[in-house]
């Protein structure tokens, strides 16, 4: 399959990597690189039982290793171009990160309590100042913790990651927030698009850069249409809106200069997934969650693929640069990503 | 000498190129060579090699400590056994389904056992921790809670004096307890507040049929304060939710059993222990103060009639019928001849504490929603 006709701003529509040895034959080497997920609900349930047991008898200490093992299982289940992803993080680094954050947290809680006993009239001011400080670091924490997760994710031994420069993301985080409040939420679709763009444009797979160029105006109309139709259809249209957004975002995501992300998500597909999640869990009192999660991930992987050409021989390793502290912080501030 | 050849795939950790390789042992080394050209990509010292299960029963993934980014995958029958033979154990091999079911059942049993231990241990531990928190600190923390109720205080000056006298009689002259207030609320109830305060409702004073009933309830609430039950339940709630968060938290996003409900049920049944213990302490206080226990037992008996069929385990208080009996058991001889704890005039001013009040009537829905 060739690049979709709407692949935006592609400098090289033929899909050939300029100046690479493969350039001459690249056009004929265009192909679809499939994403897939294989995982067993039974195995995941077993992992869940093991983790609950070990975490209980170790007074919670095992949770860092549990989190690591769970990620390793899920990461390994995903494959791209028939080759699995891997989670290379370790339990001990996660544990150390969480410990440091816990100590910081105690100090953080201790400061206002201490000030309340010494100078009660200052306590409220200090509390507000600390809250603002927490708020001010939250975009850094989001960025850094995501970078941690990426840097522990490898495919064919090559690490993912985010650029060290978090300024575009942080700037957009605060600017967009202010504008969204001033415009009573009308700016929100553009805000999320720009945050997504700031993250995606800083995403790397080794030396290979991701590019996202979703247009603010198009996203705004797509989203407002989605909101209105969702309202009119009593929520049913929401799944078609999510599917359209997913397809749009994928269609505007390039990997390197010659490959393109594609999503085939449909409204029906997302609706079925939602119904399965809701009824599957309620009717089994939650016990079916491992099987439902596995199905959900399989469905997710199945609706994405990459088309075009990637010269894997040219993708170079990147340095591992993120510590697990960011992950602990993200969890403490409730800014983590669910896994 | 190269023996035990396998086919595998190798990534060197420098680029994303995937190499088809031949793998074999050469003395103390694992040799990795290109299948077509014979080019030697790497030579791993066997003692530095770590193996884990790959995708499939006969597949293993290998890494070398010296080059941690490089990765070798081999899928071939017998490969696991061959590596074991030279002392490289393979981690994370999938268990057979029967064996996995057995281990899974063992984990379930272990979870039940460990959870029971936590269940039993968390209350004593919470008591110890609560004991470390100075009452003044608890009071500072709970200043806002008291503040929220202050506009509903409705007791007259006379009633306040009577109540203070009762408190002193029960808890002794140096009790150090904050003033007991009455709030303008119909619902008959009394609360021990964080920080040691006690609140009575107007409804309770109007429903009570004798001063001994009020004295009994007061003794019970003072016991909650002295035994630090409020702080204990705060600590217990914190401990239980932390345990929940670290064990199930990461999975519970997908679970439908609402964690909060589970906690509330747990906390309730724990607080039943606290209630029983407060009852026991209150009996001692009443006996020392020379106040009959009947008032307390009659009040509970009336509660029992009103509460109907709430299942025992869902109730925050022990079943009131049982409570009433327990209160009377072992009453000191001659106690039935004791005079009422307040004379008629004092009782009248306490029972009508809020008759002429200007305080607004408390709206519970406003407080909670």
XYZ file of C-alpha atoms in Angstrom, chain A residues 42-53 55-57 60 63 67 70 76 83 86 88 113 156-159 205 277 281-282 285-286 289 293 312-313 315-317 338, chain B residues 9 11-18 52-55 61 63 69-71 73 94-95 100 103-104 107-108 110-111 114-115 118 137 243 246-248 250-251 254-257:
84
model
C -5.494 -16.754 31.843
C -1.807 -15.841 32.036
C -2.642 -12.253 32.917
C -5.050 -13.373 35.637
C -2.328 -15.616 37.025
C 0.072 -12.654 37.057
C -2.591 -10.587 38.827
C -3.047 -13.214 41.574
C 0.694 -13.568 42.016
C 1.118 -9.806 42.306
C -1.659 -9.310 44.833
C -0.288 -12.128 46.974
C 2.468 -7.359 47.387
C 0.420 -8.263 50.465
C 3.083 -10.401 52.095
C 3.545 -3.393 49.524
C 4.359 -3.453 43.862
C 4.209 -3.170 37.864
C 2.889 -6.608 34.228
C 5.957 -8.386 24.855
C 8.841 -8.538 16.039
C 10.025 -5.115 25.089
C 13.363 -3.025 29.746
C 2.089 21.280 59.211
C 14.598 -4.713 17.941
C 16.788 -3.408 20.792
C 16.215 0.241 19.835
C 14.775 2.540 22.481
C 12.346 5.657 17.838
C -15.895 -3.582 28.597
C -16.948 -6.495 33.700
C -20.265 -5.791 35.409
C -18.137 -8.649 38.938
C -14.869 -7.592 37.375
C -11.039 -8.085 33.347
C -8.091 -6.238 28.618
C 15.689 -0.293 9.852
C 19.417 -0.608 9.171
C 17.773 3.529 12.671
C 20.440 4.179 15.291
C 20.276 3.662 19.055
C -2.791 3.702 33.329
C 17.614 -13.624 15.033
C 19.778 -7.267 16.990
C 23.055 -5.653 18.010
C 21.583 -2.750 19.997
C 23.227 -0.221 17.671
C 20.708 -0.227 14.826
C 17.249 -1.696 14.284
C 18.579 -4.103 11.669
C 17.545 -7.708 12.248
C 14.290 -15.810 29.452
C 11.398 -17.454 27.714
C 10.611 -16.139 24.267
C 7.434 -16.253 22.254
C 15.498 -14.640 24.387
C 21.047 -10.981 26.493
C 21.272 -3.528 24.377
C 21.966 -6.497 22.092
C 19.325 -9.177 21.826
C 16.188 -14.867 19.962
C 5.319 -20.681 30.717
C 3.829 -23.129 33.189
C -0.571 -22.940 36.552
C -0.239 -22.343 41.618
C -3.068 -19.902 40.927
C -1.995 -17.756 45.343
C -5.722 -17.318 45.956
C -2.395 -17.075 50.099
C -4.274 -13.870 49.300
C -2.624 -12.602 53.989
C -5.722 -10.417 53.700
C -3.983 -7.599 57.422
C -2.595 18.132 66.559
C -2.956 -1.364 50.918
C -0.637 -0.900 46.067
C -2.162 -4.351 45.649
C -5.157 -3.847 43.370
C -3.210 -0.624 39.130
C -5.777 -3.166 38.075
C -10.914 -2.159 35.008
C -12.702 -3.590 37.997
C -16.316 -2.806 38.623
C -16.359 -3.641 42.323
